PDB file of C-alpha atoms in Angstrom:
ATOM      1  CA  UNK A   1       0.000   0.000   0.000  1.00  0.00           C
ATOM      2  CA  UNK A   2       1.398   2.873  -0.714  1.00  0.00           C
ATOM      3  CA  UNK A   3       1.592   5.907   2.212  1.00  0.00           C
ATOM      4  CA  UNK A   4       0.145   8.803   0.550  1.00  0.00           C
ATOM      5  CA  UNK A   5      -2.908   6.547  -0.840  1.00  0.00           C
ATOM      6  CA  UNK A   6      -3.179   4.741   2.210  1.00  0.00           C
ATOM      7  CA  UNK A   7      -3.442   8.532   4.353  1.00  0.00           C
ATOM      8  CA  UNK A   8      -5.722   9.681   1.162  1.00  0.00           C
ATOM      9  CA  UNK A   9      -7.970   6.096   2.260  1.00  0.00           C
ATOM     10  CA  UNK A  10      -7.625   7.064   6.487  1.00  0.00           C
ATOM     11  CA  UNK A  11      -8.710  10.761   5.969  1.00  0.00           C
ATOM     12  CA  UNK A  12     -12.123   9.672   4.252  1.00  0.00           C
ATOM     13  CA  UNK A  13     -13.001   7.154   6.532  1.00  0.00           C
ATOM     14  CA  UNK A  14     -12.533   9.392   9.456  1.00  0.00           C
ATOM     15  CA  UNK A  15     -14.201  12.050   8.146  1.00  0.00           C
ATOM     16  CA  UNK A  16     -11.637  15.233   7.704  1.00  0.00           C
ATOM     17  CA  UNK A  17      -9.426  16.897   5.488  1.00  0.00           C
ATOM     18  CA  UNK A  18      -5.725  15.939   4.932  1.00  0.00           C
ATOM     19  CA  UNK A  19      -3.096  18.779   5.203  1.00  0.00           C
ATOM     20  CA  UNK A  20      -0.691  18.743   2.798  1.00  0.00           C
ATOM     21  CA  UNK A  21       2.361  21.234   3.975  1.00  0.00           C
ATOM     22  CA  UNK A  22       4.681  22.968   1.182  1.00  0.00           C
ATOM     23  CA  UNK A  23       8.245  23.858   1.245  1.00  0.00           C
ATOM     24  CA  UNK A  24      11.194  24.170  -1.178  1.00  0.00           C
ATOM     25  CA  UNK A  25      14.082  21.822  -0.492  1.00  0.00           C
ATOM     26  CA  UNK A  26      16.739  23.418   1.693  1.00  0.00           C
ATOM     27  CA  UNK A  27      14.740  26.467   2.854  1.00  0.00           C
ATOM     28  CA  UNK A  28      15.498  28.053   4.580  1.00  0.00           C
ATOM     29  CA  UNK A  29      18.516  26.181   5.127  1.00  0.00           C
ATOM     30  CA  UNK A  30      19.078  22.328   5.137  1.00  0.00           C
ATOM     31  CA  UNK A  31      18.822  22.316   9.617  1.00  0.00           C
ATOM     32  CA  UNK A  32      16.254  24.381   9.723  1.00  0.00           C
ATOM     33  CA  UNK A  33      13.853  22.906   6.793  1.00  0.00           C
ATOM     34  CA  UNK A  34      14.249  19.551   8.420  1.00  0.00           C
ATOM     35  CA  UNK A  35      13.068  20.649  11.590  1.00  0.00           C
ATOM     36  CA  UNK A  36      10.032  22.828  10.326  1.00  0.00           C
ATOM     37  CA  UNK A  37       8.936  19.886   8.356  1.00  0.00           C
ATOM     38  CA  UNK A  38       9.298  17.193  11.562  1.00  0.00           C
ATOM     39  CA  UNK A  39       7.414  20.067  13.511  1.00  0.00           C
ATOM     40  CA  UNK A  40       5.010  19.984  10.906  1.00  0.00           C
ATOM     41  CA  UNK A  41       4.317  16.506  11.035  1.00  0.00           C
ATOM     42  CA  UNK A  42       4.816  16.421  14.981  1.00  0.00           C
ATOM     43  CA  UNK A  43       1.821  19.340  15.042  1.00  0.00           C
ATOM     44  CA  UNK A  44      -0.764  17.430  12.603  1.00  0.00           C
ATOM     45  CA  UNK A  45       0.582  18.179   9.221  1.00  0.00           C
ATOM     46  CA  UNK A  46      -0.551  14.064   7.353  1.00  0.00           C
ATOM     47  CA  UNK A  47       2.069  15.252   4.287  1.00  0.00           C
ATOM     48  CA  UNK A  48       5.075  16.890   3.226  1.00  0.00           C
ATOM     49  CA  UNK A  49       4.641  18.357  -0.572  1.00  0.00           C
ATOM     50  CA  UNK A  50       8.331  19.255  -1.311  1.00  0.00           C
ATOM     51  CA  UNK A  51      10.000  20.898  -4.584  1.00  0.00           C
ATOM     52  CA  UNK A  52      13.353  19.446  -5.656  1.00  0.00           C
ATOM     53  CA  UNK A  53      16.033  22.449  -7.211  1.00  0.00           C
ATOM     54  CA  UNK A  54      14.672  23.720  -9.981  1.00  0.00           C
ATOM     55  CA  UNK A  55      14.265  27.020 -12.190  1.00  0.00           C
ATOM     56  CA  UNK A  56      10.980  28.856 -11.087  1.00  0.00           C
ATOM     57  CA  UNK A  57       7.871  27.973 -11.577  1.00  0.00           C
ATOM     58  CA  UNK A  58       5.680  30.157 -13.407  1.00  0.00           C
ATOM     59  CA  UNK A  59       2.553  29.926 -11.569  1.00  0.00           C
ATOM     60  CA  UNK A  60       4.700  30.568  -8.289  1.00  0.00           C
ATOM     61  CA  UNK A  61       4.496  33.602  -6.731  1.00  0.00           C
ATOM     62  CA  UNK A  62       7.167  36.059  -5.795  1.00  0.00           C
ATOM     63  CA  UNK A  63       7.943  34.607  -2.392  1.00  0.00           C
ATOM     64  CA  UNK A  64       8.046  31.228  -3.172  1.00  0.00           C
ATOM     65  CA  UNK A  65       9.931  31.870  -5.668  1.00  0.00           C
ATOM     66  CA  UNK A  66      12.277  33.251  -3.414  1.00  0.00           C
ATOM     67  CA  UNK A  67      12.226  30.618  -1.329  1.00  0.00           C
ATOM     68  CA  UNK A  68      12.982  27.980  -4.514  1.00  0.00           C
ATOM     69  CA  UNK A  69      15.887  29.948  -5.076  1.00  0.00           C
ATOM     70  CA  UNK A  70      17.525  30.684  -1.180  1.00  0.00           C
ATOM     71  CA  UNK A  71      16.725  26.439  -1.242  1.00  0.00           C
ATOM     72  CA  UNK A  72      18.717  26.356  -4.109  1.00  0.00           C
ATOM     73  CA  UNK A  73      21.768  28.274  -3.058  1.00  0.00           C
ATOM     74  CA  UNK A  74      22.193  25.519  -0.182  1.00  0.00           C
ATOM     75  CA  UNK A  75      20.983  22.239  -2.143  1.00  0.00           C
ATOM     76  CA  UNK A  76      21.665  22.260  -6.266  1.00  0.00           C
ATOM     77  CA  UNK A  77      21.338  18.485  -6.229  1.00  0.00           C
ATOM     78  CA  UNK A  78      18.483  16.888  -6.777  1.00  0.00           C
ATOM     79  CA  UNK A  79      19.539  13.679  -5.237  1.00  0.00           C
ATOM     80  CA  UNK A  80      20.976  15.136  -2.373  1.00  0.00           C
ATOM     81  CA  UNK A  81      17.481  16.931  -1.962  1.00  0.00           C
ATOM     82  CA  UNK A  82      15.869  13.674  -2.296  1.00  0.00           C
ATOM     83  CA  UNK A  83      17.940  12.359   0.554  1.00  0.00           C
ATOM     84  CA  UNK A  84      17.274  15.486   2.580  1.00  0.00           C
ATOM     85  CA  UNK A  85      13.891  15.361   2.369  1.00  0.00           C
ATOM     86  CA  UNK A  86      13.442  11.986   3.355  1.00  0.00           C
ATOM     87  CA  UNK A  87      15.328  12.540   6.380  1.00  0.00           C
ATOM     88  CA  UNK A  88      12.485  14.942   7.529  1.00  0.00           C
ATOM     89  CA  UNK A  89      10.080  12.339   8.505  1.00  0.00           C
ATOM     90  CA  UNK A  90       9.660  11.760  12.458  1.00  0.00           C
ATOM     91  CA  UNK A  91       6.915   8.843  11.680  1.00  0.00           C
ATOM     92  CA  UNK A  92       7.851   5.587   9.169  1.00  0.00           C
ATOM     93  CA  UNK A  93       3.765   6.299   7.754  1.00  0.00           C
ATOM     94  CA  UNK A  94       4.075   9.803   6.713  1.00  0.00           C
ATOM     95  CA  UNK A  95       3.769  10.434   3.377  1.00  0.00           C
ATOM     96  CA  UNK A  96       6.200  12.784   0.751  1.00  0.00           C
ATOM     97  CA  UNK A  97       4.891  14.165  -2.590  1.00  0.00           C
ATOM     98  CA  UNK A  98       8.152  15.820  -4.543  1.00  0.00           C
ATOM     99  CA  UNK A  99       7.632  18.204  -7.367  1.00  0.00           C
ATOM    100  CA  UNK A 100      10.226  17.772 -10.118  1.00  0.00           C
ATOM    101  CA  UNK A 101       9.854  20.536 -12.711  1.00  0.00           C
ATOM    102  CA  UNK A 102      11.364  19.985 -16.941  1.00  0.00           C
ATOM    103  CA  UNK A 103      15.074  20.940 -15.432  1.00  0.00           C
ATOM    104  CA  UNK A 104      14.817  18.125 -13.096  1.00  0.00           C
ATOM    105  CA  UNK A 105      13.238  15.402 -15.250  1.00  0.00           C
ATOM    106  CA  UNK A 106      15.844  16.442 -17.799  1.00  0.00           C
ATOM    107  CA  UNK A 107      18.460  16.121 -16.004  1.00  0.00           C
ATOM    108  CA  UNK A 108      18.129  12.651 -14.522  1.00  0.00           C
ATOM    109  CA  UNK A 109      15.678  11.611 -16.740  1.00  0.00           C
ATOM    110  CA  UNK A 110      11.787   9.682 -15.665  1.00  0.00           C
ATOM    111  CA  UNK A 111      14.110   6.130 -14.753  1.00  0.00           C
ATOM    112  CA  UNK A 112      16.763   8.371 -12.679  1.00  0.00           C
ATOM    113  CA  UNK A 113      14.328  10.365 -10.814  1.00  0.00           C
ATOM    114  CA  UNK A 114      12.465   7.045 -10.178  1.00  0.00           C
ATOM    115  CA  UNK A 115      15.247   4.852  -8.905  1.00  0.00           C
ATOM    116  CA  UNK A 116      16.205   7.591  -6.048  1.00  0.00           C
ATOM    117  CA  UNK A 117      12.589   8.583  -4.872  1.00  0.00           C
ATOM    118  CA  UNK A 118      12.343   4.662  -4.574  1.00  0.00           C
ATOM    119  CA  UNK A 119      15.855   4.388  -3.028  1.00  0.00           C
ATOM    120  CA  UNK A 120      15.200   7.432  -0.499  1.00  0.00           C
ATOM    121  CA  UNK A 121      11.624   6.543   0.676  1.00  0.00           C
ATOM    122  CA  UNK A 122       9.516   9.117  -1.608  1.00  0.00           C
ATOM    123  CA  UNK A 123       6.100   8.007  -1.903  1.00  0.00           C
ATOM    124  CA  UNK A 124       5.001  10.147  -4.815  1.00  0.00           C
ATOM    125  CA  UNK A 125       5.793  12.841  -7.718  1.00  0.00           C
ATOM    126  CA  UNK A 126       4.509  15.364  -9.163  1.00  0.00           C
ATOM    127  CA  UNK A 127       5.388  16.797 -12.672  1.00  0.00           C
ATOM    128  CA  UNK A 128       3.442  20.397 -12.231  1.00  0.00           C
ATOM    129  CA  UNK A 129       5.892  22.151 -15.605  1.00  0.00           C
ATOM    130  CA  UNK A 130       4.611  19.059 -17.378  1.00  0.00           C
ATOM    131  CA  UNK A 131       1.043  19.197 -19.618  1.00  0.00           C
ATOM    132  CA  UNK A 132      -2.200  16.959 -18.734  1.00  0.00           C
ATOM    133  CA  UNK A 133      -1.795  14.720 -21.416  1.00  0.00           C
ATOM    134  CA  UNK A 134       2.325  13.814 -20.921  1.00  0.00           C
ATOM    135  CA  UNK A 135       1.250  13.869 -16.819  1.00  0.00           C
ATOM    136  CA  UNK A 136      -1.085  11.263 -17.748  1.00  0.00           C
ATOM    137  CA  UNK A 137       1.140   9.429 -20.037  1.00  0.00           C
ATOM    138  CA  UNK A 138       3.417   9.390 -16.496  1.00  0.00           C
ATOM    139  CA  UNK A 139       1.362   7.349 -14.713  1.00  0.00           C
ATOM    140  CA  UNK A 140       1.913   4.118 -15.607  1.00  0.00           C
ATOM    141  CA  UNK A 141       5.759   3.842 -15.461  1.00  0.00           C
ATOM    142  CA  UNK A 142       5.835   5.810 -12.063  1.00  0.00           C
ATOM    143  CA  UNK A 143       2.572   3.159 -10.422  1.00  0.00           C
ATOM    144  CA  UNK A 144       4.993   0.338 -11.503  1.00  0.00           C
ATOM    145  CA  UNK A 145       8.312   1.786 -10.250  1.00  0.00           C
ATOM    146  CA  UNK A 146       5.806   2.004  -6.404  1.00  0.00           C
ATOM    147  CA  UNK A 147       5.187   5.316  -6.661  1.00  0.00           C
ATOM    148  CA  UNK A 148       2.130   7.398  -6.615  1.00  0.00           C
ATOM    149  CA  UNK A 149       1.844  10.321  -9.400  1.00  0.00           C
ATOM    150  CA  UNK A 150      -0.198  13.787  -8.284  1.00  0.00           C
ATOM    151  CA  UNK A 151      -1.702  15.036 -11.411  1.00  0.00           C
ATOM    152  CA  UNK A 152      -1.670  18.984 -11.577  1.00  0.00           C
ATOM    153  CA  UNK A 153      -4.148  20.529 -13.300  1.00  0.00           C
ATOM    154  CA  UNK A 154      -3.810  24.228 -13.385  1.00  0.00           C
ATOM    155  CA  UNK A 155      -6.812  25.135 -15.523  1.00  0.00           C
ATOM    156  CA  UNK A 156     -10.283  23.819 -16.055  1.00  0.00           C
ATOM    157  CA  UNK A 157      -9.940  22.887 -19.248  1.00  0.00           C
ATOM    158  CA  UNK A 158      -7.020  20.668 -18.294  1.00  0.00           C
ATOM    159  CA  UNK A 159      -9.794  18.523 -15.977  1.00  0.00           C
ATOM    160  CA  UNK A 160     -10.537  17.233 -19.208  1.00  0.00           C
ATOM    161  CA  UNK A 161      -7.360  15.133 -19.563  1.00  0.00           C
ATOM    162  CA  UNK A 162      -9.044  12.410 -16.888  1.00  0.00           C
ATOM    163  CA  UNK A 163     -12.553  12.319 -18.615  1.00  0.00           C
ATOM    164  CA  UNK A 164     -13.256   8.348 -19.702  1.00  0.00           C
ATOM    165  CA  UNK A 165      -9.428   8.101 -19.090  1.00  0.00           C
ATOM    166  CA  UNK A 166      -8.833   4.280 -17.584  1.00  0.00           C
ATOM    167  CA  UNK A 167      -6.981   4.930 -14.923  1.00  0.00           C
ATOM    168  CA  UNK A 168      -7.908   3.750 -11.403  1.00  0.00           C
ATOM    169  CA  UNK A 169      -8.351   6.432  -8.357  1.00  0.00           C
ATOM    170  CA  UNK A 170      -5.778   9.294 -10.030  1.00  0.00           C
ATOM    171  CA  UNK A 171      -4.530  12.065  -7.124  1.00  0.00           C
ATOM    172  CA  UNK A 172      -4.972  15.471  -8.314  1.00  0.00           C
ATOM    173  CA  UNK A 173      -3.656  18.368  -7.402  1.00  0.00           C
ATOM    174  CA  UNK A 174      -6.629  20.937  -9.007  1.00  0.00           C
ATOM    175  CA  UNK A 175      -5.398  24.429  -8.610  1.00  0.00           C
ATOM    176  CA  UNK A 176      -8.031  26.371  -7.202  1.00  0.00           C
ATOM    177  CA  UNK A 177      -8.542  29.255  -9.728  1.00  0.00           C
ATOM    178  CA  UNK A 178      -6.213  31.176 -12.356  1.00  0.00           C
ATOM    179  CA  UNK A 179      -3.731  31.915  -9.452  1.00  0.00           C
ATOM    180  CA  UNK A 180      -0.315  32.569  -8.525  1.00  0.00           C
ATOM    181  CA  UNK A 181       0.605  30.964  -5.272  1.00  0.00           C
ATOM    182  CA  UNK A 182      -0.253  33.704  -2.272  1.00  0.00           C
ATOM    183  CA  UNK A 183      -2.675  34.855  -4.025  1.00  0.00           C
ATOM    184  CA  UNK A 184      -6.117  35.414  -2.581  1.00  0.00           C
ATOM    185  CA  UNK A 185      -8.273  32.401  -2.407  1.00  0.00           C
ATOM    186  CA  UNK A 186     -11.187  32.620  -4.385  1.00  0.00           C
ATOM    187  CA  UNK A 187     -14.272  30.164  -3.212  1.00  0.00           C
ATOM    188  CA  UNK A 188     -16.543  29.960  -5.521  1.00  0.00           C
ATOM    189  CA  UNK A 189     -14.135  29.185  -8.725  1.00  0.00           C
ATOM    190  CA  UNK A 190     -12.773  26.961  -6.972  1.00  0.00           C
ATOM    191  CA  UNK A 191     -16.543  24.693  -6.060  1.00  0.00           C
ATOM    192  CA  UNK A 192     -16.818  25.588 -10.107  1.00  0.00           C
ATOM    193  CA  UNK A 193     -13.657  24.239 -10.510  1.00  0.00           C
ATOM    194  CA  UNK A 194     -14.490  20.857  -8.554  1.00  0.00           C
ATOM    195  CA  UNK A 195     -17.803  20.212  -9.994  1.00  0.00           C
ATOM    196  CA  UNK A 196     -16.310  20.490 -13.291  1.00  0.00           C
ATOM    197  CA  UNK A 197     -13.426  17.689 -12.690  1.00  0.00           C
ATOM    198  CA  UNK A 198     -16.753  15.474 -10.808  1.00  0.00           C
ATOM    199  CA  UNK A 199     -18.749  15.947 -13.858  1.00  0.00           C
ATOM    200  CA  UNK A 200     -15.934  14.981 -16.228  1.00  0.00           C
ATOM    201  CA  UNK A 201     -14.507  11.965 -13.830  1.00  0.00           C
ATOM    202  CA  UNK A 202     -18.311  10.946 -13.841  1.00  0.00           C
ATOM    203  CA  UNK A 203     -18.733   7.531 -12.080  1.00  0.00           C
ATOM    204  CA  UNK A 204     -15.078   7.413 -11.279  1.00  0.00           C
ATOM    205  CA  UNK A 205     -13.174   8.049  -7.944  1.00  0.00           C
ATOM    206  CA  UNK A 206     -10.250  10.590  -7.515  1.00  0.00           C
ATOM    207  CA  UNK A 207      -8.489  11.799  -4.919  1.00  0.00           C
ATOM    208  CA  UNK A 208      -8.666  15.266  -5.087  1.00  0.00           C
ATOM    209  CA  UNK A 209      -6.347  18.112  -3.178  1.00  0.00           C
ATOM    210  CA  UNK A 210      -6.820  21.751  -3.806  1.00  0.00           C
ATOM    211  CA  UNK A 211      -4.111  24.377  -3.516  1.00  0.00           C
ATOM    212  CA  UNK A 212      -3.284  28.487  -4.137  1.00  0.00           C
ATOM    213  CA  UNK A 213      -4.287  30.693  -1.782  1.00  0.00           C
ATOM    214  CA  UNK A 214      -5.412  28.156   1.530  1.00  0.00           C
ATOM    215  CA  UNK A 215      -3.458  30.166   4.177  1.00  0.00           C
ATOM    216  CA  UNK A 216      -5.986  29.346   7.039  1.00  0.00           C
ATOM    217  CA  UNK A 217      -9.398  28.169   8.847  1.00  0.00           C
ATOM    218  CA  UNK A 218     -11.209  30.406   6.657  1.00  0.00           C
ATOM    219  CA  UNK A 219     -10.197  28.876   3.292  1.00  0.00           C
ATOM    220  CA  UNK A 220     -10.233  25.541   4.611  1.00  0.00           C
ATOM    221  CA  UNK A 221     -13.458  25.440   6.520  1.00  0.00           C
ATOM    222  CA  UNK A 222     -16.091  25.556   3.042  1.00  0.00           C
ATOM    223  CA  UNK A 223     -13.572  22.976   1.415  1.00  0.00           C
ATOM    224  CA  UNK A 224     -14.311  20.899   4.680  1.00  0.00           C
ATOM    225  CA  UNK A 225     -18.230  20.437   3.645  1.00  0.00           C
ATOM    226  CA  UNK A 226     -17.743  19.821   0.001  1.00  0.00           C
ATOM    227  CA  UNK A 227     -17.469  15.856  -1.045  1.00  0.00           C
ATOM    228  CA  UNK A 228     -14.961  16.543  -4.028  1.00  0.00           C
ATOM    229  CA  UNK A 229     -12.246  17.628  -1.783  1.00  0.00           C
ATOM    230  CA  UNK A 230      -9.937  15.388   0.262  1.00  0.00           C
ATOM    231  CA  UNK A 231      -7.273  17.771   1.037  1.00  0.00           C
ATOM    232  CA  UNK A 232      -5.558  20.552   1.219  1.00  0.00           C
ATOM    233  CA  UNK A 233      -1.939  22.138  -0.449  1.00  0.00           C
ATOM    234  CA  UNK A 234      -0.719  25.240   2.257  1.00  0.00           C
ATOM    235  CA  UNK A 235       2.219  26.613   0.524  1.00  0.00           C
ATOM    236  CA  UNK A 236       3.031  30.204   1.288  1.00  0.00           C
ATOM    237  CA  UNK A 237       1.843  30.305   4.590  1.00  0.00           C
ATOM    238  CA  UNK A 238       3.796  27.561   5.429  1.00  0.00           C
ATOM    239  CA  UNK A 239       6.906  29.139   3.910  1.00  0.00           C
ATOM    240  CA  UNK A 240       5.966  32.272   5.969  1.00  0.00           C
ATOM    241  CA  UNK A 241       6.605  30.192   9.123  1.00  0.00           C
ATOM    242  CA  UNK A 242       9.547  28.446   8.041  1.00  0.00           C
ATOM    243  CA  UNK A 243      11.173  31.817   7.638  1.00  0.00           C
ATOM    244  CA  UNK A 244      10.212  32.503  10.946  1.00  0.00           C
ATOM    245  CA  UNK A 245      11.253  28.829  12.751  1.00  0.00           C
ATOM    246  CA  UNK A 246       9.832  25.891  13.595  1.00  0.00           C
ATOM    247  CA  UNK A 247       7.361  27.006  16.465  1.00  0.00           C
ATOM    248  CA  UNK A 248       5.917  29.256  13.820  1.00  0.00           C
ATOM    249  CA  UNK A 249       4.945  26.266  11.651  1.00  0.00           C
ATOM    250  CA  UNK A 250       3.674  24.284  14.833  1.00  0.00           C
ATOM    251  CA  UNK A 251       1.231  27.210  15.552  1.00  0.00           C
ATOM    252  CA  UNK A 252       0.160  27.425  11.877  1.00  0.00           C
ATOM    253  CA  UNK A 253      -0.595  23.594  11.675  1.00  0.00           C
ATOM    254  CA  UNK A 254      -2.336  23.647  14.825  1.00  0.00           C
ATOM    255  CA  UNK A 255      -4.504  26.933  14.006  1.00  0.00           C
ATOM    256  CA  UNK A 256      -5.788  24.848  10.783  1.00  0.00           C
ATOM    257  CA  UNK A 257      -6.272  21.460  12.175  1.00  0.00           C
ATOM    258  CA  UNK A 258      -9.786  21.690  13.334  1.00  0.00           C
ATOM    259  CA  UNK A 259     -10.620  23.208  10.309  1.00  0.00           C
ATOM    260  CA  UNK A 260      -9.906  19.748   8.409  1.00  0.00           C
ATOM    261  CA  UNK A 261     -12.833  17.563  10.615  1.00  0.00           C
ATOM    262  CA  UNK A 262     -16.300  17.315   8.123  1.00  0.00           C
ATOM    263  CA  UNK A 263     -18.651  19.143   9.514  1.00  0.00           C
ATOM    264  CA  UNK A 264     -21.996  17.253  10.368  1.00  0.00           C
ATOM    265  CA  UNK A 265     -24.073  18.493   7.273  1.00  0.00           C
ATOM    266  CA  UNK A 266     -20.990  16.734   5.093  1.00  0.00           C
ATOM    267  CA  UNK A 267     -22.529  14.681   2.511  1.00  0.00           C
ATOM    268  CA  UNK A 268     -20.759  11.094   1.232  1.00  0.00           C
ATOM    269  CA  UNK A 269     -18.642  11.486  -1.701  1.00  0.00           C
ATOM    270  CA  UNK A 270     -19.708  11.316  -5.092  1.00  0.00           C
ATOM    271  CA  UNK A 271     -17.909   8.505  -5.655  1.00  0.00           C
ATOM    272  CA  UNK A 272     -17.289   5.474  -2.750  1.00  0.00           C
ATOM    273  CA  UNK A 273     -16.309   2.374  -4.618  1.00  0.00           C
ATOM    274  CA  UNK A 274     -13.260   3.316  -4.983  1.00  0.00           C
ATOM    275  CA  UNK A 275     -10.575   0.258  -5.303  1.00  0.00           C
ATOM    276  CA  UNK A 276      -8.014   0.733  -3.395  1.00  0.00           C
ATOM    277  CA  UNK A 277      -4.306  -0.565  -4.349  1.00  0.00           C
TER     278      UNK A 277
END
């Protein structure tokens, strides 16, 4: 079973919101980025979501951007961020997603990056420079290497990618609206958003987190109540705290836990049947 599926699997049956936390490799230095993620995990965070070196990404705002590139200065390898990253765990269950842009997957190609995610514990990648249709073509060599993919889908249109497509339970990362990380959340394109991707997946399962702009309680709480949500992406906030030390990113994590629990009007997912692997 693999960990991130297996938390996606626990968070649904107990009725709440996973909290997937965001930070660049190496920021803000290697000590303190292993700490602030350990503290995450210690104060409730269920996954690390971590970017390997890379140029920026375009639909990054300016301070995570930043970030990417003060991570950079102090890790260039992508292996050694691998093996840093892994070493953040505190638990053997907790899950890491790692985001591997074109200069990455370039560089050590799909069967490099692979072989050291496997090697150094990863439990799943994500390809967000990448288009729908070559993420999708992804999926099968990185299920069979043991790995989970995270889809990103940045636009609506790109929801479209998954309709009638024939793979089992996909995890998507749906961007919430036409944002730049740090942005201001915007609610109601983002339930447009994830009726859209329900309507196109149809009779299908996903697993479904939503990102850009969730710096709190009060983004999180309406995503609590809807069924085509299972968790959460908290970038710049997160990378806010870091900046500031671990206790800032234990007060963050605990200020949005309760936030994650279903409220009693929640209604069953569209989708139950899900096979799991």
């Amino acid at each position: 079973m693999n960990r991130l599926v297996d938390s996606l699997r626990r968070g649904r049956q107990e009725r709440r919101l996973l909290m997937a936390g965001f930070l660049p490799t190496a920021y803000p230095d290697p000590v303190a980025f292993t700490r602030c993620i350990a503290t995450g995990f210690q104060a409730g965070m269920d996954i690390a979501e971590i970017s390997l070196p890379n140029p920026p990404f375009p639909q990054d705002g300016a301070l995570i951007q930043r970030a990417c590139a003060v991570g950079r200065n102090h890790v260039s390898d992508a292996a050694a961020a691998v093996r840093l990253m892994s070493g953040a765990r505190t638990e053997a269950h907790q899950p890491i997603i790692t985001m591997a842009g074109r200069h990455t997957f370039d560089t050590l190609g799909l069967a490099g990056l692979l072989d050291e995610c496997v090697a150094h514990d990863v439990d799943a990648v994500m390809f967000p420079e990448h288009s729908p249709a070559e993420q999708r073509a992804l999926i099968g060599p990185v299920r069979a290497a043991g790995l989970e993919q995270v889809t990103f889908l940045a636009h609506s249109t790109d929801c479209e990618v998954l309709a009638g497509d024939d793979v089992e339970n996909p995890v998507v990362y749906l961007r919430s609206a036409d944002l730049k990380t740090g942005d201001r959340f915007r609610t109601n394109e983002t339930v447009e958003r994830l009726a859209w991707l329900r309507t196109l997946l149809g009779g299908k399962d996903a697993y479904v987190f939503v990102g850009f702009g969730i710096r709190g309680p009060r983004e999180v709480a309406p995503l609590a109540a809807s069924a085509g949500v299972d968790g959460v992406v908290v970038g710049t906030a997160l990378v806010e705290a870091a900046a500031a030390g671990p206790h800032a990113v234990r007060d963050l994590v605990r200020a949005i836990g309760p936030s994650l629990a279903r409220p009693d009007s929640y209604a069953a997912p569209l989708c139950t049947s899900a096979t799991v692997r």
